[in-house]
Amino acid sequence: MGGNPPGLAHRQPKAVSSSNERPGPESGAADSGCGLCGAGSAFVRYDFGAHRILRCPGCTFMWLDPQPSAAELHEVYGADYYRNEQFFDAGGDTIYGYHDYLSERFVKQQDLKRVVDRISTLLGGTGEGGDGRGAEVRGQRFLDVGCGLGYLLDVAHDRGFAVEGIDYNRSAVDWIARKYRFSAACGDFMAYEGEPCDAVTMLDVIEHLPQPFDALAKAASLTRPGGIFAVSTMDCDSFVSRLLGQRLEDFRRTREHLYFFNRRTMRACLERAGFEVLRIDTYGLTIRLDALMKRARLAVPGIGAGLERLVRWAGLSRQQIHFDPRTKMIVYARRTAGS
């Protein structure tokens, strides 16, 4: 995530119950106003003390309460977002951004190549598509929202797309200008103006945005009819996500993760915005074993620490693997005509 929160004037759901159970008629639950379905109650799914994650008992949408202020978000998405040396300290206030995003460029781009190839295939009009390189895309417009340090734009540019990006983080946008032959805009996505693109992406971004529904509508307005939109985020109701619960890193990022989707709620949001969902896949990552073990230590300290020592003893720290815990999803959707 490149840190790209749009304008902050929005209706935040209210906390309504101090229980971890669904509110019943006797619970005294007040009006919560679920932002997705408008249901009038919510219950506390996870409690982190200063913050709680609420869940709508109707549509299952989840959100952070209280939400951070504009100033707090601005502080998080600063110069150290991509090199947070305190990331693995395991404190709630330190789990944000990346430990060392620059060093992960080529590892991450292995996964991003698969995303770009999938988009290319879908642009070729081949339905759900295969894993091949798909249609000729040279010159087609590709917008990455929350583009971070430009890793996805770099892959899409090499593939032949005419790329553009936008990110809230000034340090990231300046880095792109120094490093690449393309540039990116710095600012509020909701204020972004541009012609509709053939492909729009929002990878690991939607959960950061204070206005996620408006952001999806904005993305639809920037995707041409028949164009492809790809969005990835945590699947809050996958088996592993539910098993780990509030130990999971994605839930613990209370300084930046504001909303939580499952497959059902993501599909509903996309269809409401004017997209036809084509496919929903799990979204793993290529990662070095030492980095994976450190992240495991955040969720299950005892087991993770033991595995970290074992990997180091075996001399496998730098070994790369593709790891898919099935806690994240990527959704590919087509912009419908006339919506």
Coordinates of C-alpha atoms in Angstrom, one line a residue:
M1 CA 0.0 0.0 0.0
G2 CA 1.3 3.4 -0.9
G3 CA -0.8 5.3 1.6
N4 CA -3.5 7.0 -0.4
P5 CA -6.4 8.2 1.8
P6 CA -8.9 10.4 0.1
G7 CA -10.8 13.2 1.7
L8 CA -11.8 12.4 5.2
A9 CA -15.4 13.8 5.4
H10 CA -17.5 10.7 5.8
R11 CA -19.9 9.1 8.2
Q12 CA -18.0 6.8 10.5
P13 CA -19.8 3.9 12.0
K14 CA -20.3 4.1 15.8
A15 CA -19.2 1.5 18.3
V16 CA -22.3 -0.1 19.8
S17 CA -21.4 -3.1 21.9
S18 CA -18.6 -4.0 24.3
S19 CA -19.3 -7.7 23.9
N20 CA -17.5 -10.0 21.4
E21 CA -20.9 -11.7 20.8
R22 CA -23.6 -10.7 18.4
P23 CA -25.9 -8.2 20.0
G24 CA -29.3 -9.6 20.9
P25 CA -32.5 -7.8 21.7
E26 CA -31.4 -7.4 25.3
S27 CA -27.9 -6.1 24.5
G28 CA -28.8 -2.5 24.4
A29 CA -27.1 -2.0 21.1
A30 CA -27.5 1.5 19.6
D31 CA -27.8 2.6 16.1
S32 CA -24.4 1.9 14.3
G33 CA -25.3 2.7 10.7
C34 CA -23.3 0.1 8.8
G35 CA -21.8 1.9 5.9
L36 CA -22.5 -0.9 3.4
C37 CA -26.0 -2.1 4.2
G38 CA -27.3 0.5 6.6
A39 CA -28.1 -2.0 9.3
G40 CA -28.7 -0.4 12.7
S41 CA -26.5 -2.6 14.9
A42 CA -22.9 -3.9 15.1
F43 CA -20.9 -6.0 17.5
V44 CA -17.3 -6.0 18.6
R45 CA -15.4 -8.6 16.6
Y46 CA -11.9 -7.8 17.9
D47 CA -10.9 -5.6 20.8
F48 CA -7.4 -4.0 20.9
G49 CA -8.1 -1.7 23.8
A50 CA -7.7 1.7 22.1
H51 CA -9.4 0.4 19.0
R52 CA -12.0 -2.1 18.1
I53 CA -13.1 -3.8 15.0
L54 CA -16.8 -3.9 14.6
R55 CA -18.9 -6.3 12.5
C56 CA -22.3 -5.8 10.9
P57 CA -24.5 -8.9 11.9
G58 CA -26.4 -8.4 8.6
C59 CA -24.0 -8.0 5.7
T60 CA -20.8 -9.0 7.6
F61 CA -18.9 -5.9 6.7
M62 CA -16.2 -4.9 9.3
W63 CA -14.6 -1.6 10.2
L64 CA -12.2 0.0 12.7
D65 CA -13.5 2.1 15.6
P66 CA -12.5 4.8 16.3
Q67 CA -11.1 5.8 13.0
P68 CA -7.9 7.8 12.9
S69 CA -7.9 11.5 12.2
A70 CA -6.5 13.1 9.1
A71 CA -3.5 14.2 11.0
E72 CA -2.9 10.7 12.3
L73 CA -3.1 9.2 8.8
H74 CA -0.7 11.8 7.5
E75 CA 1.8 10.9 10.2
V76 CA 1.6 7.2 9.3
Y77 CA 2.2 7.7 5.6
G78 CA 5.4 9.5 6.1
A79 CA 9.0 9.0 5.0
D80 CA 9.5 5.9 7.1
Y81 CA 6.5 4.1 5.8
Y82 CA 8.6 1.9 3.5
R83 CA 11.4 1.4 6.0
N84 CA 9.9 1.0 9.4
E85 CA 12.7 -0.4 11.5
Q86 CA 10.3 -1.0 14.5
F87 CA 7.9 -3.1 12.4
F88 CA 8.8 -6.4 14.1
D89 CA 8.8 -5.0 17.7
A90 CA 5.2 -6.4 17.9
G91 CA 3.7 -3.3 19.5
G92 CA 0.4 -2.2 18.1
D93 CA 1.7 1.3 17.3
T94 CA 4.7 0.0 15.4
I95 CA 2.9 -2.4 13.0
Y96 CA 2.4 -0.2 10.0
G97 CA 4.0 0.2 6.6
Y98 CA 6.9 -2.1 5.7
H99 CA 10.1 -3.2 7.4
D100 CA 12.2 -2.7 4.3
Y101 CA 10.1 -2.3 1.1
L102 CA 13.0 -1.3 -1.1
S103 CA 14.8 -4.6 -0.6
E104 CA 11.7 -6.5 -1.6
R105 CA 11.3 -5.0 -5.1
F106 CA 12.3 -7.9 -7.3
V107 CA 10.6 -10.4 -5.0
K108 CA 7.3 -8.5 -5.1
Q109 CA 7.5 -8.0 -8.8
Q110 CA 7.4 -11.8 -9.4
D111 CA 3.8 -11.7 -8.0
L112 CA 2.9 -8.5 -9.8
K113 CA 3.9 -10.0 -13.2
R114 CA 1.1 -12.6 -12.7
V115 CA -1.4 -9.8 -11.9
V116 CA -0.4 -7.8 -15.1
D117 CA -0.6 -11.0 -17.2
R118 CA -4.1 -11.8 -15.9
I119 CA -5.3 -8.2 -16.6
S120 CA -3.8 -8.5 -20.1
T121 CA -5.6 -11.8 -20.7
L122 CA -8.9 -10.3 -19.5
L123 CA -8.5 -7.3 -21.7
G124 CA -8.3 -9.7 -24.6
G125 CA -11.9 -10.6 -24.0
T126 CA -11.2 -14.3 -23.2
G127 CA -13.6 -14.5 -20.2
E128 CA -11.9 -15.7 -17.1
G129 CA -8.7 -16.1 -19.0
G130 CA -5.7 -18.3 -18.5
D131 CA -2.3 -17.5 -17.1
G132 CA -0.8 -16.5 -20.5
R133 CA 0.3 -13.1 -21.5
G134 CA -3.1 -12.3 -23.1
A135 CA -3.9 -9.6 -25.5
E136 CA -1.6 -7.0 -27.1
V137 CA -1.8 -4.1 -24.7
R138 CA 0.8 -1.7 -26.1
G139 CA -0.4 1.8 -25.5
Q140 CA -3.4 0.9 -23.5
R141 CA -3.8 3.1 -20.4
F142 CA -3.1 1.6 -16.9
L143 CA -3.7 3.5 -13.7
D144 CA -2.4 2.2 -10.3
V145 CA -4.1 3.8 -7.3
G146 CA -1.9 3.8 -4.3
C147 CA 1.1 3.1 -6.5
G148 CA 3.7 3.2 -3.7
L149 CA 7.2 3.0 -5.1
G150 CA 6.0 2.1 -8.5
Y151 CA 6.7 -1.7 -8.6
L152 CA 3.4 -2.6 -10.3
L153 CA 3.7 0.4 -12.7
D154 CA 7.2 -0.8 -13.7
V155 CA 5.9 -4.3 -14.6
A156 CA 3.0 -2.9 -16.5
H157 CA 5.2 -0.4 -18.3
D158 CA 7.6 -3.2 -19.4
R159 CA 4.5 -5.1 -20.6
G160 CA 3.6 -2.3 -23.0
F161 CA 1.0 -0.3 -21.0
A162 CA 1.0 3.5 -20.9
V163 CA 1.1 3.8 -17.1
E164 CA 0.1 6.4 -14.6
G165 CA -0.1 6.3 -10.9
I166 CA -1.3 8.3 -7.9
D167 CA -0.2 8.1 -4.3
Y168 CA -0.7 10.1 -1.1
N169 CA 2.9 9.6 0.0
R170 CA 5.2 12.4 -1.3
S171 CA 8.3 10.4 -0.6
A172 CA 7.1 7.6 -2.7
V173 CA 6.1 9.8 -5.6
D174 CA 9.5 11.6 -5.5
W175 CA 11.2 8.2 -5.5
I176 CA 9.3 7.2 -8.7
A177 CA 10.4 10.4 -10.4
R178 CA 14.0 9.7 -9.6
K179 CA 14.0 6.0 -10.5
Y180 CA 11.7 5.4 -13.5
R181 CA 10.9 6.7 -16.9
F182 CA 7.3 7.3 -15.9
S183 CA 5.9 9.5 -13.2
A184 CA 3.1 9.5 -10.7
A185 CA 0.8 12.1 -9.2
C186 CA 0.8 12.9 -5.5
G187 CA -2.5 13.7 -3.9
D188 CA -6.0 12.7 -3.0
F189 CA -7.4 10.0 -5.3
M190 CA -10.9 11.4 -4.9
A191 CA -9.7 14.6 -6.5
Y192 CA -7.8 12.9 -9.3
E193 CA -8.8 13.8 -12.8
G194 CA -8.0 11.8 -15.9
E195 CA -9.5 10.1 -18.9
P196 CA -10.9 6.6 -18.4
C197 CA -8.3 3.9 -18.5
D198 CA -8.3 0.4 -19.9
A199 CA -7.1 -1.1 -16.6
V200 CA -7.2 0.3 -13.1
T201 CA -5.6 -1.4 -10.1
M202 CA -6.0 -0.9 -6.4
L203 CA -3.7 -3.5 -4.7
D204 CA -3.6 -3.5 -0.9
V205 CA -5.2 0.0 -0.8
I206 CA -9.0 -0.2 -0.3
E207 CA -8.7 -1.2 3.4
H208 CA -6.7 2.1 4.0
L209 CA -9.2 4.5 2.5
P210 CA -11.6 6.4 4.8
Q211 CA -14.2 6.4 2.0
P212 CA -13.9 3.0 0.4
F213 CA -17.3 3.0 -1.3
D214 CA -16.7 6.4 -2.9
A215 CA -13.3 5.3 -3.9
L216 CA -14.7 2.2 -5.8
A217 CA -17.2 4.5 -7.5
K218 CA -14.3 6.8 -8.4
A219 CA -12.3 3.8 -9.8
A220 CA -15.4 2.9 -11.9
S221 CA -15.5 6.4 -13.4
L222 CA -11.9 6.0 -14.4
T223 CA -12.3 2.6 -16.0
R224 CA -13.6 2.6 -19.5
P225 CA -16.7 0.4 -20.3
G226 CA -15.2 -3.1 -20.8
G227 CA -12.0 -2.2 -19.0
I228 CA -10.6 -4.2 -16.1
F229 CA -10.4 -3.3 -12.5
A230 CA -8.3 -5.3 -10.1
V231 CA -8.5 -4.9 -6.3
S232 CA -6.7 -6.9 -3.6
T233 CA -7.3 -6.8 0.1
M234 CA -7.5 -9.0 3.1
D235 CA -10.2 -11.7 3.1
C236 CA -11.4 -11.2 6.7
D237 CA -13.5 -14.4 6.7
S238 CA -11.1 -16.9 5.2
F239 CA -10.5 -20.0 7.4
V240 CA -7.0 -18.8 8.4
S241 CA -8.1 -15.2 9.0
R242 CA -10.8 -16.5 11.4
L243 CA -8.4 -19.0 13.0
L244 CA -5.8 -16.4 13.8
G245 CA -8.3 -13.7 14.6
Q246 CA -6.8 -10.6 16.1
R247 CA -3.3 -12.1 16.2
L248 CA -3.3 -11.6 12.4
E249 CA -1.1 -8.8 11.2
D250 CA -3.8 -7.3 8.9
F251 CA -6.1 -6.8 11.9
R252 CA -3.4 -5.4 14.1
R253 CA -2.6 -2.6 11.7
T254 CA -4.9 -0.3 13.6
R255 CA -3.1 2.9 12.5
E256 CA -3.9 2.2 8.8
H257 CA -6.4 -0.6 8.2
L258 CA -9.8 1.0 8.4
Y259 CA -12.2 -1.5 6.7
F260 CA -12.3 -5.3 6.2
F261 CA -14.0 -7.2 3.4
N262 CA -14.8 -10.8 2.7
R263 CA -15.7 -12.2 -0.7
R264 CA -19.4 -11.4 -0.2
T265 CA -19.0 -7.8 0.8
M266 CA -16.3 -7.1 -1.8
R267 CA -18.6 -8.5 -4.5
A268 CA -21.5 -6.4 -3.3
C269 CA -19.4 -3.2 -3.3
L270 CA -18.0 -3.8 -6.8
E271 CA -21.4 -4.5 -8.2
R272 CA -22.8 -1.4 -6.6
A273 CA -20.0 0.6 -8.1
G274 CA -20.7 -0.6 -11.6
F275 CA -18.5 -3.6 -12.1
E276 CA -19.1 -7.2 -13.1
V277 CA -17.0 -9.6 -11.0
L278 CA -15.1 -12.0 -13.2
R279 CA -13.1 -14.0 -10.7
I280 CA -11.9 -13.9 -7.1
D281 CA -8.6 -15.6 -6.4
T282 CA -6.5 -16.0 -3.2
Y283 CA -3.5 -13.8 -3.3
G284 CA -0.2 -15.1 -1.9
L285 CA 3.3 -13.6 -2.0
T286 CA 6.8 -14.5 -2.9
I287 CA 8.9 -14.0 0.3
R288 CA 12.3 -14.9 1.8
L289 CA 12.0 -17.4 4.6
D290 CA 13.7 -15.1 7.2
A291 CA 11.1 -12.4 6.5
L292 CA 8.2 -15.0 6.6
M293 CA 9.4 -16.3 9.9
K294 CA 9.5 -12.8 11.4
R295 CA 6.0 -12.2 10.3
A296 CA 4.9 -15.6 11.7
R297 CA 6.5 -14.4 15.0
L298 CA 4.1 -11.5 15.1
A299 CA 1.1 -13.8 15.0
V300 CA 2.3 -16.8 17.0
P301 CA 5.4 -15.6 18.9
G302 CA 6.5 -18.9 20.4
I303 CA 6.1 -21.0 17.3
G304 CA 7.4 -18.2 15.0
A305 CA 10.5 -17.7 17.1
G306 CA 11.3 -21.4 17.0
L307 CA 10.8 -21.6 13.2
E308 CA 13.0 -18.5 12.8
R309 CA 15.9 -20.1 14.7
L310 CA 15.4 -23.3 12.7
V311 CA 15.5 -21.5 9.3
R312 CA 18.6 -19.6 10.4
W313 CA 20.3 -22.8 11.7
A314 CA 19.6 -24.6 8.4
G315 CA 21.1 -21.8 6.3
L316 CA 17.8 -21.1 4.5
S317 CA 17.2 -17.5 5.5
R318 CA 17.6 -16.2 2.0
Q319 CA 15.6 -18.9 0.4
Q320 CA 12.5 -17.6 -1.5
I321 CA 9.2 -19.4 -1.6
H322 CA 5.7 -18.5 -2.8
F323 CA 3.5 -18.6 0.3
D324 CA -0.3 -18.4 0.2
P325 CA -1.9 -18.5 3.6
R326 CA -5.2 -17.7 2.0
T327 CA -5.8 -14.6 4.1
K328 CA -5.9 -12.3 1.1
M329 CA -7.9 -12.1 -2.1
I330 CA -7.6 -10.4 -5.5
V331 CA -10.7 -9.6 -7.4
Y332 CA -10.8 -9.0 -11.2
A333 CA -13.9 -7.2 -12.5
R334 CA -15.1 -5.7 -15.7
R335 CA -16.6 -2.2 -16.0
T336 CA -20.1 -2.6 -17.2
A337 CA -21.5 -0.4 -20.0
G338 CA -24.1 2.2 -19.1
S339 CA -23.6 2.1 -15.4

